[in-house]
Amino acid sequence: MRVVITGGGGFLGQVLASEILKRGHLRSGEDSNVPVTEVVIGDVMEVKEWLFDSLQTSSIVTVKVGDVCDASYCASLLNDDNNDKDGGLCVFHLGAVMSGAGEADFDLAMNVNLKGMMNMLEATRQFRPTSKVIPTFVYASAGATIGSGCDTDWIQSGDVISDSTRAAPHTTYGMTKACGELLLSDYSRRGFLDGRGVRLPTVIVRPGKPNAATTSCFSSVIREPLSGTAIALPIDGNLKHALTSYTAAVDGMLAFQTVSPSLANQVLGPYDRTAFLPSMAVSLADLQQALSQIVDTASSSALGFITYNIDKKLSNIVQSFPTSIDSSRANALGAPPTPGLATIIRQYCTDFPNAIHPQLKLVDSPASTTETENYKDAPNLIVAIVTGAGSGIGRATAIKFSTGGWGGPTGKGFAPPQNTTYGIVLVGRRLDPLYETQQLCIEAAASQKDHMKLHTLVISADVTCEKSVSELFTKVKTTFGRLDLLFNNAGANVPPAPFQNVPMQDYHKVMNANVTSTFLCSQQAIKLMS
Ligand SMILES: NC(=O)c1ccc[n+]([C@@H]2O[C@H](COP(=O)([O-])OP(=O)(O)OC[C@H]3O[C@@H](n4cnc5c(N)ncnc54)[C@H](O)[C@@H]3O)[C@@H](O)[C@H]2O)c1
C-alpha cells in the first residue's frame, strides 16, 4: 500500500510518517491490515532536519519535493511507474501555510491551502485502481475553522463547541481549512474517495524553533526551558487553551484512517466527514508546574528561566478561544484521549533527547513507584475503584475523585474531611491510557489549594474475566486494605443492527462488558467492603 503525506517534511508529517513505519500496516477498504510498502513524503521544501532517524534509513520512504499548487505534482505523488495501484492508497493531506503566513499573504493561503487541497482531492479522484477499493483521504483541518472573540460571533469563550458548531473563521487560514472540510465531505458523498477530516487543536510540543502561530508559546514554555534557554512568554499564564500532544494528534489521524468504512459512515455520515479531536484546556502556568514537577530539583538550575512579557492583544485573542470541545464523534472513531501533561513532556524528552540540556534529569515516572507500595496505614484513607479509567467518563470521574469530589454533581452528599488520604484505583485493559489518567489525577490533586494526599494504583485487568477480577481485588486489598466506592464504568457497545440480525458474538460481547463485569466487580467489592 502506498501512503502519501503532503507537508510530510513538517512537524506532524514527520511524526506521522515515523509512526506509520512503526506500525507497518494501515487500512484499505474492508481490509484493516494492509502492509505499507511505500511512504511518499511530499513537501515544497527539501527536508532540512529529520526528526527521526527511521525516516532517513527506511528503504520504503521517498521524498518528492514540489508544490501542491501544481496539479501535475499532486498527481505524481500518487502515480508513478513503481506503484501497484491495487495495493491500496492512503493520502494524508497536511501541506499548508499556517495562520500567520496566511494573514500576511492572502494569495499564498488561497493557493496552497485551498487550491492545493482541490488538487490533492482531484488527483485522488483520478487515481483509478482496477479493484473497487477507493482511497482513504485523511485531511488535517484546524480549530481555526471556528471563530471567536467578536460580539457577533455564534460562540463565546465559555461555550462548549462541537462538530455541529457553525464554522465562522476569523482568518484566511481558518476559512481555507473550513472550505477544505466541505470539499472533503462532497468528494466522499460522491464516492470519489473515503474522506476523514481531523480537526486539530493546538499541538504541543513542537520541536525546533518557535513558529509564527498565535499559540506557539504553549510549546515554547516546555521546549525552551528544557533546552536551557530563557523564554519570555507573551500571554497571561492563567489563560486556558485547548491543546493536544503530537502523539495523540497522530494517533487520532491513524485512528480515523484505520476505522472501518461502515463505522466511519455510521459516525460521520455522508455530509460531514470531519471530527474535532479530543483536547484539554491547559494554561502556561499548568505546563510550567508540570515541568517543575518532573524535573529533578537537583538539576533544575539547568532549566531556562521563564518570564512573562504580556502582549495584551495576543492574550485577548487566546482568551477568546473556547476551551471546552465536545469530541464525541472523534471518540467514537477511536481517537485517544489527550495524555497528561507530564506524559507529554516525558514523551518529548524521549523523542528529542538532543533538545534537552545535558545536565537536566527527570524524576522517575510515578507509574513505576506506586504499584509496589502499601498504603493501609495512611491517615483517614478512603479508596475508590474506577473501571474503564483510561478515557471518557471513567477518566473524568477518577480526576474528580482525586480532588475530593465525591459529593455528586450538586456537591451535596458525602464530603470527605480535609485531612483525607485518597486511594484511587485505575482499572482498564491498556496501561498507557491508565498511566495518563494517573498523571492527570496527580496533577489535579497537586493543583488544589490544600494539596490532596493521593495514592493512585494502576491495574490492567479484564473485568469480564473472573480470575482477572479476583486478582484485581486481591491487589487492592494488599495495597489499601479497604474499599469505599466502586464505579462500574467499563462497558462496550457493538454496531447497531436490527434485533433479529444481532450476531451471538455481539450479544455476548455486550453482556460480558456491561453486565458480567458489573456482577463480578460488585461481588468482589462487597466482600472487601464488608
Ligand atoms: N501543529 C498544530 O498545532 C496544528 C494545529 C491545527 C492544524 N494543524 C494542521 O496540521 C498540518 C500539519 O501541521 P504542522 O504543525 O506539521 O505544520 P508544519 O508547518 O510543520 O508543516 C507543514 C508542511 O507543509 C509544507 N508546505 C507548505 N506549503 C506547501 C506547498 N505549497 N506544497 C507542499 N507542501 C507545503 C511545509 O513546507 C511544511 O513542511 C497543517 O495542515 C496544519 O494546518 C496543525
Coordinates of C-alpha atoms and ligand atoms in Angstrom, one line a residue:
M1 CA 0.0 0.0 0.0
R2 CA 1.2 3.5 -0.9
V3 CA 0.9 6.2 1.7
V4 CA 1.3 9.8 0.6
I5 CA 1.9 12.5 3.1
T6 CA 1.8 16.1 1.9
G7 CA 3.6 18.5 4.1
G8 CA 5.4 15.4 5.2
G9 CA 8.6 17.3 5.9
G10 CA 6.9 19.3 8.6
F11 CA 6.4 18.6 12.3
L12 CA 3.3 16.5 12.2
G13 CA 4.1 15.0 8.8
Q14 CA 7.3 13.5 10.2
V15 CA 5.8 12.3 13.4
L16 CA 3.0 10.6 11.3
A17 CA 5.5 9.0 8.9
S18 CA 7.6 7.7 11.7
E19 CA 4.5 6.2 13.4
I20 CA 3.3 4.6 10.2
L21 CA 6.7 3.0 9.7
K22 CA 6.5 1.6 13.3
R23 CA 3.0 0.2 12.7
G24 CA 3.7 -1.2 9.2
H25 CA 0.0 -1.6 8.4
L26 CA -3.0 0.6 7.6
R27 CA -6.5 0.1 6.4
S28 CA -7.5 -0.2 2.8
G29 CA -11.3 -0.6 2.3
E30 CA -12.5 -3.6 4.3
D31 CA -9.0 -4.9 5.0
S32 CA -7.7 -3.4 8.2
N33 CA -4.2 -4.9 8.0
V34 CA -2.6 -4.0 4.7
P35 CA 1.2 -3.8 4.7
V36 CA 2.6 -0.3 4.0
T37 CA 5.1 -0.8 1.2
E38 CA 5.8 2.9 0.3
V39 CA 5.7 6.1 2.2
V40 CA 5.9 9.1 -0.1
I41 CA 6.8 12.3 1.7
G42 CA 5.7 15.3 -0.4
D43 CA 6.8 18.8 0.6
V44 CA 7.5 22.1 -1.1
M45 CA 10.9 22.2 0.6
E46 CA 13.8 19.7 1.0
V47 CA 13.6 18.3 4.5
K48 CA 16.1 20.4 6.4
E49 CA 16.1 18.4 9.6
W50 CA 14.9 14.9 10.0
L51 CA 13.2 14.4 13.4
F52 CA 13.5 10.6 13.4
D53 CA 16.4 8.5 12.0
S54 CA 14.0 5.9 10.8
L55 CA 12.7 8.2 8.1
Q56 CA 16.2 8.5 6.6
T57 CA 17.2 4.9 6.9
S58 CA 13.9 3.2 5.8
S59 CA 14.0 1.8 2.3
I60 CA 10.3 2.4 1.7
V61 CA 10.4 6.2 2.3
T62 CA 10.9 8.5 -0.6
V63 CA 10.8 12.3 -0.7
K64 CA 9.3 14.2 -3.6
V65 CA 9.8 17.9 -3.5
G66 CA 7.1 20.0 -5.1
D67 CA 4.2 22.4 -4.6
V68 CA 0.7 21.2 -4.1
C69 CA -0.5 24.3 -6.0
D70 CA 0.8 22.3 -9.1
A71 CA -1.8 19.7 -10.1
S72 CA 0.7 17.6 -12.0
Y73 CA 2.9 17.4 -9.0
C74 CA 0.0 16.2 -6.9
A75 CA -0.8 13.5 -9.4
S76 CA 2.8 12.5 -9.5
L77 CA 2.7 11.8 -5.7
L78 CA 0.1 9.2 -6.3
N79 CA 1.1 7.7 -9.6
D80 CA 4.4 6.6 -10.9
D81 CA 5.9 3.5 -12.6
N82 CA 6.6 1.8 -9.2
N83 CA 3.0 2.0 -8.0
D84 CA 0.9 -1.1 -7.7
K85 CA -2.4 0.7 -7.9
D86 CA -4.4 -2.3 -6.5
G87 CA -2.2 -2.4 -3.4
G88 CA -4.2 0.4 -1.9
L89 CA -3.7 4.1 -1.4
C90 CA -4.0 6.4 1.5
V91 CA -3.4 10.2 1.3
F92 CA -2.7 12.3 4.4
H93 CA -3.0 15.9 3.3
L94 CA -1.1 18.1 5.8
G95 CA 0.7 20.5 3.4
A96 CA -0.5 24.0 4.3
V97 CA 0.6 27.5 5.2
M98 CA -0.2 28.4 8.8
S99 CA -2.3 31.2 10.2
G100 CA 0.4 33.9 10.4
A101 CA 1.7 33.3 6.9
G102 CA -1.9 33.1 5.6
E103 CA -2.8 36.5 7.1
A104 CA 0.4 38.0 5.7
D105 CA -0.3 36.7 2.2
F106 CA -3.9 36.0 1.1
D107 CA -2.9 34.7 -2.3
L108 CA -0.5 32.2 -0.8
A109 CA -3.1 30.9 1.6
M110 CA -5.7 30.6 -1.1
N111 CA -3.2 28.8 -3.5
V112 CA -1.6 26.4 -1.0
N113 CA -4.5 25.7 1.3
L114 CA -7.5 25.8 -1.0
K115 CA -6.1 25.1 -4.5
G116 CA -3.6 22.6 -3.0
M117 CA -6.5 20.8 -1.3
M118 CA -8.5 20.8 -4.5
N119 CA -5.5 19.4 -6.5
M120 CA -4.9 16.6 -4.0
L121 CA -8.6 15.7 -3.9
E122 CA -8.7 15.7 -7.7
A123 CA -5.5 13.6 -8.0
T124 CA -7.1 11.1 -5.6
R125 CA -10.3 11.1 -7.5
Q126 CA -8.5 10.4 -10.8
F127 CA -6.4 7.6 -9.2
R128 CA -8.1 4.5 -10.6
P129 CA -7.3 1.1 -9.3
T130 CA -8.8 -1.8 -11.1
S131 CA -10.1 -3.1 -7.7
K132 CA -13.1 -1.3 -6.4
V133 CA -11.3 -0.1 -3.2
I134 CA -11.5 3.7 -3.1
P135 CA -8.5 5.5 -1.5
T136 CA -8.7 6.9 2.0
F137 CA -8.0 10.7 2.3
V138 CA -7.2 12.0 5.7
Y139 CA -7.3 15.8 6.0
A140 CA -5.6 17.9 8.7
S141 CA -8.1 20.6 9.5
A142 CA -7.8 23.0 12.4
G143 CA -9.7 24.5 15.3
A144 CA -9.2 27.8 13.5
T145 CA -12.3 26.9 11.4
I146 CA -14.3 28.3 14.4
G147 CA -14.0 32.0 15.1
S148 CA -14.5 33.7 18.4
G149 CA -13.8 36.9 20.3
C150 CA -16.2 39.2 18.4
D151 CA -19.6 40.2 20.0
T152 CA -21.5 38.9 17.0
D153 CA -19.8 35.5 17.0
W154 CA -22.1 32.5 17.4
I155 CA -19.9 31.3 20.2
Q156 CA -18.2 32.9 23.1
S157 CA -15.2 31.6 25.0
G158 CA -17.2 29.9 27.7
D159 CA -19.3 27.8 25.3
V160 CA -18.9 24.2 24.6
I161 CA -18.1 23.7 20.9
S162 CA -18.6 20.5 18.9
D163 CA -18.6 19.3 15.3
S164 CA -22.0 20.9 15.0
T165 CA -20.7 24.4 15.8
R166 CA -21.0 26.6 12.8
A167 CA -17.7 27.4 11.1
A168 CA -17.2 31.2 11.0
P169 CA -13.4 31.6 10.9
H170 CA -11.6 34.8 11.6
T171 CA -8.6 34.2 9.4
T172 CA -7.9 33.3 5.8
Y173 CA -6.2 30.1 7.2
G174 CA -9.3 29.1 9.1
M175 CA -11.5 29.9 6.1
T176 CA -9.4 27.7 3.7
K177 CA -9.5 24.9 6.3
A178 CA -13.3 25.2 6.6
C179 CA -13.6 25.1 2.8
G180 CA -11.4 22.0 2.8
E181 CA -13.7 20.3 5.2
L182 CA -16.7 21.0 2.9
L183 CA -14.8 19.7 -0.2
L184 CA -13.8 16.6 1.6
S185 CA -17.4 15.8 2.5
D186 CA -18.6 16.3 -1.0
Y187 CA -15.9 14.2 -2.6
S188 CA -16.8 11.5 -0.1
R189 CA -20.5 11.7 -0.6
R190 CA -20.0 11.2 -4.3
G191 CA -17.8 8.2 -3.7
F192 CA -14.7 9.7 -5.2
L193 CA -12.7 8.8 -2.1
D194 CA -13.2 7.9 1.6
G195 CA -12.6 11.2 3.4
R196 CA -11.9 11.5 7.1
G197 CA -11.1 15.0 8.3
V198 CA -9.2 15.5 11.6
R199 CA -9.8 18.9 13.2
L200 CA -6.7 19.5 15.3
P201 CA -6.5 21.8 18.3
T202 CA -3.0 23.3 19.0
V203 CA -0.5 20.6 19.1
I204 CA 2.5 20.5 21.6
V205 CA 5.4 20.1 22.0
R206 CA 6.7 21.3 18.6
P207 CA 10.5 20.6 18.3
G208 CA 12.9 23.0 16.8
K209 CA 12.3 26.7 16.5
P210 CA 9.1 28.6 17.6
N211 CA 6.7 29.1 14.6
A212 CA 4.6 32.1 13.9
A213 CA 1.3 30.7 15.3
T214 CA -0.5 32.8 17.9
T215 CA -0.3 30.0 20.4
S216 CA 3.3 28.8 19.7
C217 CA 4.2 29.8 23.3
F218 CA 2.4 26.6 24.5
S219 CA 5.3 24.7 23.0
S220 CA 7.9 27.3 24.0
V221 CA 7.1 27.1 27.7
I222 CA 8.3 23.5 27.6
R223 CA 10.9 23.4 24.8
E224 CA 12.9 26.5 25.7
P225 CA 13.4 25.8 29.4
L226 CA 14.3 22.2 28.7
S227 CA 17.0 23.3 26.3
G228 CA 18.4 25.6 28.9
T229 CA 17.2 28.7 27.0
A230 CA 15.4 31.7 28.8
I231 CA 12.0 32.5 27.5
A232 CA 9.6 35.5 27.8
L233 CA 6.1 34.3 27.4
P234 CA 3.6 36.7 25.7
I235 CA 0.3 35.7 27.2
D236 CA -1.2 35.6 30.7
G237 CA 0.0 32.4 32.4
N238 CA -3.5 31.6 33.7
L239 CA -5.4 31.6 30.4
K240 CA -6.5 28.2 29.4
H241 CA -6.2 27.0 25.8
A242 CA -7.3 23.7 24.2
L243 CA -4.3 21.5 23.4
T244 CA -3.3 18.1 22.5
S245 CA 0.0 16.3 22.1
Y246 CA 1.7 15.3 18.9
T247 CA 1.4 11.6 19.7
A248 CA -2.4 12.0 20.4
A249 CA -2.8 14.1 17.2
V250 CA -1.1 11.5 15.1
D251 CA -2.8 8.6 16.9
G252 CA -6.0 10.4 16.2
M253 CA -5.3 10.7 12.5
L254 CA -4.4 7.0 12.4
A255 CA -7.5 6.0 14.3
F256 CA -9.6 7.8 11.7
Q257 CA -7.6 6.1 8.9
T258 CA -8.0 2.6 10.4
V259 CA -11.6 2.7 11.4
S260 CA -13.8 0.6 9.1
P261 CA -15.7 2.3 6.3
S262 CA -19.0 1.2 7.9
L263 CA -18.2 2.7 11.3
A264 CA -16.9 5.9 9.6
N265 CA -20.2 6.1 7.8
Q266 CA -22.2 5.4 10.9
V267 CA -20.4 8.1 12.9
L268 CA -19.7 10.8 10.2
G269 CA -22.4 10.0 7.7
P270 CA -22.1 11.2 4.1
Y271 CA -22.3 15.0 4.7
D272 CA -19.8 15.9 7.4
R273 CA -16.6 13.9 7.3
T274 CA -14.6 15.9 9.8
A275 CA -14.5 15.5 13.6
F276 CA -12.8 17.5 16.4
L277 CA -10.0 15.6 18.1
P278 CA -10.1 15.4 21.9
S279 CA -8.2 18.2 23.7
M280 CA -7.7 19.5 27.2
A281 CA -7.8 23.1 28.5
V282 CA -4.3 24.0 29.8
S283 CA -2.6 27.2 30.8
L284 CA 1.0 28.2 30.5
A285 CA 1.1 28.0 34.4
D286 CA -0.2 24.4 34.3
L287 CA 2.6 23.5 31.8
Q288 CA 5.2 25.3 33.9
Q289 CA 4.1 23.5 37.0
A290 CA 4.1 20.1 35.3
L291 CA 7.6 20.8 34.0
S292 CA 8.8 21.7 37.5
Q293 CA 7.3 18.6 38.9
I294 CA 9.0 16.2 36.6
V295 CA 12.5 17.8 36.6
D296 CA 14.7 16.5 39.4
T297 CA 15.2 19.5 41.7
A298 CA 18.9 18.8 42.0
S299 CA 19.3 19.6 38.3
S300 CA 16.6 22.2 37.9
S301 CA 19.1 25.1 37.8
A302 CA 19.8 24.0 34.2
L303 CA 16.3 24.9 33.2
G304 CA 16.0 28.0 31.1
F305 CA 14.4 30.9 33.0
I306 CA 10.7 31.7 32.3
T307 CA 9.4 35.2 32.5
Y308 CA 6.3 36.9 31.2
N309 CA 6.2 39.8 28.9
I310 CA 2.5 40.0 28.2
D311 CA 1.2 41.1 24.8
K312 CA -2.3 42.3 25.7
K313 CA -3.6 41.9 22.2
L314 CA -2.4 38.3 21.9
S315 CA -3.7 37.5 25.4
N316 CA -7.1 38.7 24.4
I317 CA -7.1 36.6 21.2
V318 CA -6.2 33.5 23.1
Q319 CA -8.7 34.3 25.9
S320 CA -11.5 34.5 23.3
F321 CA -11.0 30.9 22.1
P322 CA -13.4 28.4 23.6
T323 CA -11.6 25.7 25.6
S324 CA -14.4 23.1 26.0
I325 CA -14.7 20.9 23.0
D326 CA -17.1 18.0 22.7
S327 CA -15.2 15.3 20.8
S328 CA -17.8 12.6 20.9
R329 CA -17.6 11.7 17.2
A330 CA -13.8 11.5 17.4
N331 CA -14.1 9.3 20.5
A332 CA -16.5 7.1 18.6
L333 CA -13.9 6.7 15.8
G334 CA -11.3 5.6 18.4
A335 CA -9.3 8.8 18.8
P336 CA -7.3 8.5 22.0
P337 CA -7.7 10.9 24.9
T338 CA -5.1 13.7 25.4
P339 CA -2.3 12.4 27.6
G340 CA -1.5 14.1 30.9
L341 CA 1.0 17.0 30.9
A342 CA 3.8 15.0 32.5
T343 CA 3.4 12.3 29.9
I344 CA 3.5 14.9 27.1
I345 CA 6.7 16.4 28.5
R346 CA 8.4 13.0 29.1
Q347 CA 7.5 11.9 25.5
Y348 CA 9.1 15.0 24.1
C349 CA 12.3 14.3 26.2
T350 CA 12.4 10.7 25.0
D351 CA 11.8 11.6 21.3
F352 CA 14.2 14.6 21.2
P353 CA 17.0 13.9 23.6
N354 CA 19.3 16.3 21.8
A355 CA 16.9 19.1 22.5
I356 CA 17.3 18.6 26.3
H357 CA 20.1 20.4 28.3
P358 CA 22.6 17.6 29.2
Q359 CA 22.5 18.5 32.9
L360 CA 18.8 18.0 33.3
K361 CA 17.4 14.9 34.9
L362 CA 13.8 13.8 35.2
V363 CA 12.3 12.2 38.3
D364 CA 11.1 8.7 37.9
S365 CA 7.7 8.2 36.4
P366 CA 5.1 7.8 39.2
A367 CA 3.8 4.8 37.3
S368 CA 6.9 2.9 38.3
T369 CA 6.8 3.7 42.0
T370 CA 3.2 3.4 43.3
E371 CA 2.4 -0.2 42.4
T372 CA 4.8 -1.8 44.9
E373 CA 3.8 0.3 47.9
N374 CA 1.3 -0.3 50.7
Y375 CA -0.9 2.5 52.0
K376 CA -3.0 0.6 54.5
D377 CA -1.9 2.8 57.3
A378 CA -2.4 6.1 55.5
P379 CA -4.4 8.5 57.7
N380 CA -8.2 8.8 57.1
L381 CA -7.9 6.6 54.0
I382 CA -10.8 6.3 51.6
V383 CA -10.5 4.2 48.5
A384 CA -12.3 4.2 45.1
I385 CA -12.0 1.8 42.2
V386 CA -12.8 3.2 38.7
T387 CA -13.1 0.6 35.9
G388 CA -12.6 1.8 32.3
A389 CA -10.5 4.7 33.8
G390 CA -8.4 5.2 30.7
S391 CA -10.8 7.6 28.9
G392 CA -14.0 9.5 28.9
I393 CA -16.3 9.4 31.9
G394 CA -14.0 7.0 33.8
R395 CA -11.1 9.3 33.5
A396 CA -13.1 12.4 34.3
T397 CA -14.5 10.7 37.4
A398 CA -11.1 9.5 38.6
I399 CA -9.8 13.0 38.3
K400 CA -12.8 14.4 40.2
F401 CA -12.3 11.8 43.0
S402 CA -8.6 12.8 43.2
T403 CA -9.6 16.3 44.1
G404 CA -12.0 15.3 46.8
G405 CA -15.1 15.5 44.5
W406 CA -17.0 12.6 46.0
G407 CA -20.2 14.6 46.6
G408 CA -22.2 14.1 43.4
P409 CA -23.0 16.8 40.8
T410 CA -24.6 19.1 43.2
G411 CA -21.7 18.9 45.6
K412 CA -24.0 17.6 48.2
G413 CA -23.8 14.2 49.8
F414 CA -20.6 12.7 51.1
A415 CA -17.9 15.3 51.7
P416 CA -14.6 13.9 52.8
P417 CA -12.9 15.8 55.6
Q418 CA -9.9 18.0 54.8
N419 CA -7.2 15.6 56.1
T420 CA -8.4 12.6 54.0
T421 CA -6.0 10.4 52.1
Y422 CA -7.4 9.3 48.8
G423 CA -6.6 5.9 47.2
I424 CA -7.8 5.8 43.6
V425 CA -7.5 2.5 41.7
L426 CA -7.5 3.0 37.9
V427 CA -8.5 -0.1 36.0
G428 CA -8.6 -0.8 32.3
R429 CA -7.2 -3.1 29.7
R430 CA -4.5 -0.9 28.2
L431 CA -1.8 0.5 30.5
D432 CA -0.8 3.6 28.6
P433 CA -4.1 5.5 28.9
L434 CA -4.3 4.5 32.5
Y435 CA -0.9 6.0 33.2
E436 CA -2.1 9.1 31.5
T437 CA -5.2 9.2 33.7
Q438 CA -2.9 8.6 36.7
Q439 CA -0.8 11.6 35.8
L440 CA -3.9 13.8 35.3
C441 CA -5.1 12.7 38.8
I442 CA -1.8 13.6 40.3
E443 CA -1.7 17.0 38.6
A444 CA -5.4 17.7 39.6
A445 CA -4.6 16.8 43.2
A446 CA -1.4 19.0 43.2
S447 CA -3.3 21.9 41.8
Q448 CA -5.7 22.1 44.8
K449 CA -5.3 24.9 47.3
D450 CA -4.9 22.4 50.1
H451 CA -2.8 19.8 48.4
M452 CA -4.6 16.5 48.4
K453 CA -3.0 13.4 49.8
L454 CA -3.4 11.0 46.9
H455 CA -2.2 7.5 46.1
T456 CA -3.0 6.0 42.8
L457 CA -2.8 2.4 41.7
V458 CA -2.9 1.4 38.0
I459 CA -4.1 -2.1 37.3
S460 CA -4.5 -3.7 33.9
A461 CA -7.4 -6.2 34.2
D462 CA -10.1 -7.8 32.1
V463 CA -13.3 -7.1 34.1
T464 CA -15.2 -9.7 32.1
C465 CA -12.9 -12.4 33.4
E466 CA -13.5 -13.9 36.9
K467 CA -9.8 -14.6 37.5
S468 CA -8.6 -11.2 36.4
V469 CA -11.3 -9.5 38.6
S470 CA -10.3 -11.6 41.6
E471 CA -6.6 -10.7 41.1
L472 CA -7.5 -7.0 40.8
F473 CA -9.3 -7.0 44.2
T474 CA -6.6 -9.0 45.8
K475 CA -4.1 -6.3 44.7
V476 CA -6.4 -3.6 46.1
K477 CA -6.7 -5.4 49.4
T478 CA -3.0 -5.8 49.8
T479 CA -2.3 -2.2 48.8
F480 CA -5.1 -0.4 50.6
G481 CA -6.8 -3.0 52.8
R482 CA -10.2 -1.4 52.2
L483 CA -12.7 -0.2 49.6
D484 CA -15.3 2.6 49.9
L485 CA -16.5 3.1 46.4
L486 CA -16.7 1.1 43.2
F487 CA -17.6 2.8 39.9
N488 CA -18.5 0.1 37.4
N489 CA -17.9 2.3 34.5
A490 CA -16.3 -0.1 32.0
G491 CA -18.6 -1.0 29.1
A492 CA -18.7 -1.7 25.4
N493 CA -21.1 -1.4 22.5
V494 CA -21.3 -3.1 19.1
P495 CA -22.5 -1.7 15.8
P496 CA -26.3 -1.3 15.8
A497 CA -28.3 -4.0 13.9
P498 CA -31.9 -5.0 13.7
F499 CA -32.7 -7.2 16.7
Q500 CA -33.2 -10.3 14.5
N501 CA -29.8 -9.9 12.9
V502 CA -27.6 -9.3 16.1
P503 CA -24.8 -11.9 15.9
M504 CA -24.4 -14.0 19.0
Q505 CA -20.8 -12.9 19.4
D506 CA -22.0 -9.3 19.6
Y507 CA -24.7 -10.3 22.2
H508 CA -22.0 -12.0 24.4
K509 CA -19.6 -9.0 24.0
V510 CA -22.2 -6.5 25.2
M511 CA -23.5 -8.8 28.0
N512 CA -19.9 -9.5 29.2
A513 CA -18.7 -6.0 29.0
N514 CA -21.7 -4.4 30.7
V515 CA -23.4 -7.0 32.8
T516 CA -20.9 -9.7 33.7
S517 CA -18.2 -7.1 34.6
T518 CA -20.6 -5.3 36.9
F519 CA -21.6 -8.6 38.5
L520 CA -18.1 -9.8 39.0
C521 CA -16.7 -6.5 40.3
S522 CA -19.7 -5.8 42.6
Q523 CA -19.4 -9.3 44.1
Q524 CA -15.7 -8.8 45.0
A525 CA -16.3 -5.2 46.1
I526 CA -19.0 -6.3 48.7
K527 CA -16.5 -8.9 50.1
L528 CA -13.9 -6.2 50.5
M529 CA -16.3 -3.7 51.9
S530 CA -18.0 -6.0 54.5
Ligands
LIG1 N1 0.6 21.9 14.6 C1 -0.5 22.4 15.1 O1 -0.7 22.9 16.2 C2 -1.7 22.3 14.1 C3 -3.0 22.7 14.6 C4 -4.1 22.6 13.8 C5 -3.9 22.2 12.5 N2 -2.7 21.8 12.0 C6 -2.6 21.4 10.6 O2 -1.8 20.2 10.6 C7 -1.0 20.2 9.4 C8 0.5 20.0 9.7 O3 0.9 21.0 10.7 P1 2.4 21.1 11.2 O4 2.4 21.6 12.5 O5 3.1 19.8 10.8 O6 2.9 22.2 10.2 P2 4.4 22.5 9.6 O7 4.4 23.9 9.2 O8 5.4 21.9 10.5 O9 4.3 21.5 8.3 C9 3.6 21.9 7.1 C10 4.4 21.5 6.0 O10 3.7 21.9 4.8 C11 4.6 22.2 3.8 N3 4.1 23.0 2.8 C12 3.8 24.4 2.8 N4 3.4 24.8 1.6 C13 3.4 23.7 0.8 C14 3.1 23.6 -0.6 N5 2.7 24.6 -1.3 N6 3.3 22.3 -1.1 C15 3.7 21.3 -0.4 N7 4.0 21.4 0.9 C16 3.8 22.6 1.5 C17 5.7 23.0 4.6 O11 6.9 23.0 3.9 C18 5.8 22.2 5.9 O12 6.8 21.2 5.8 C19 -1.2 21.5 8.7 O13 -2.2 21.4 7.7 C20 -1.8 22.4 9.8 O14 -2.7 23.4 9.3 C21 -1.6 21.8 12.8

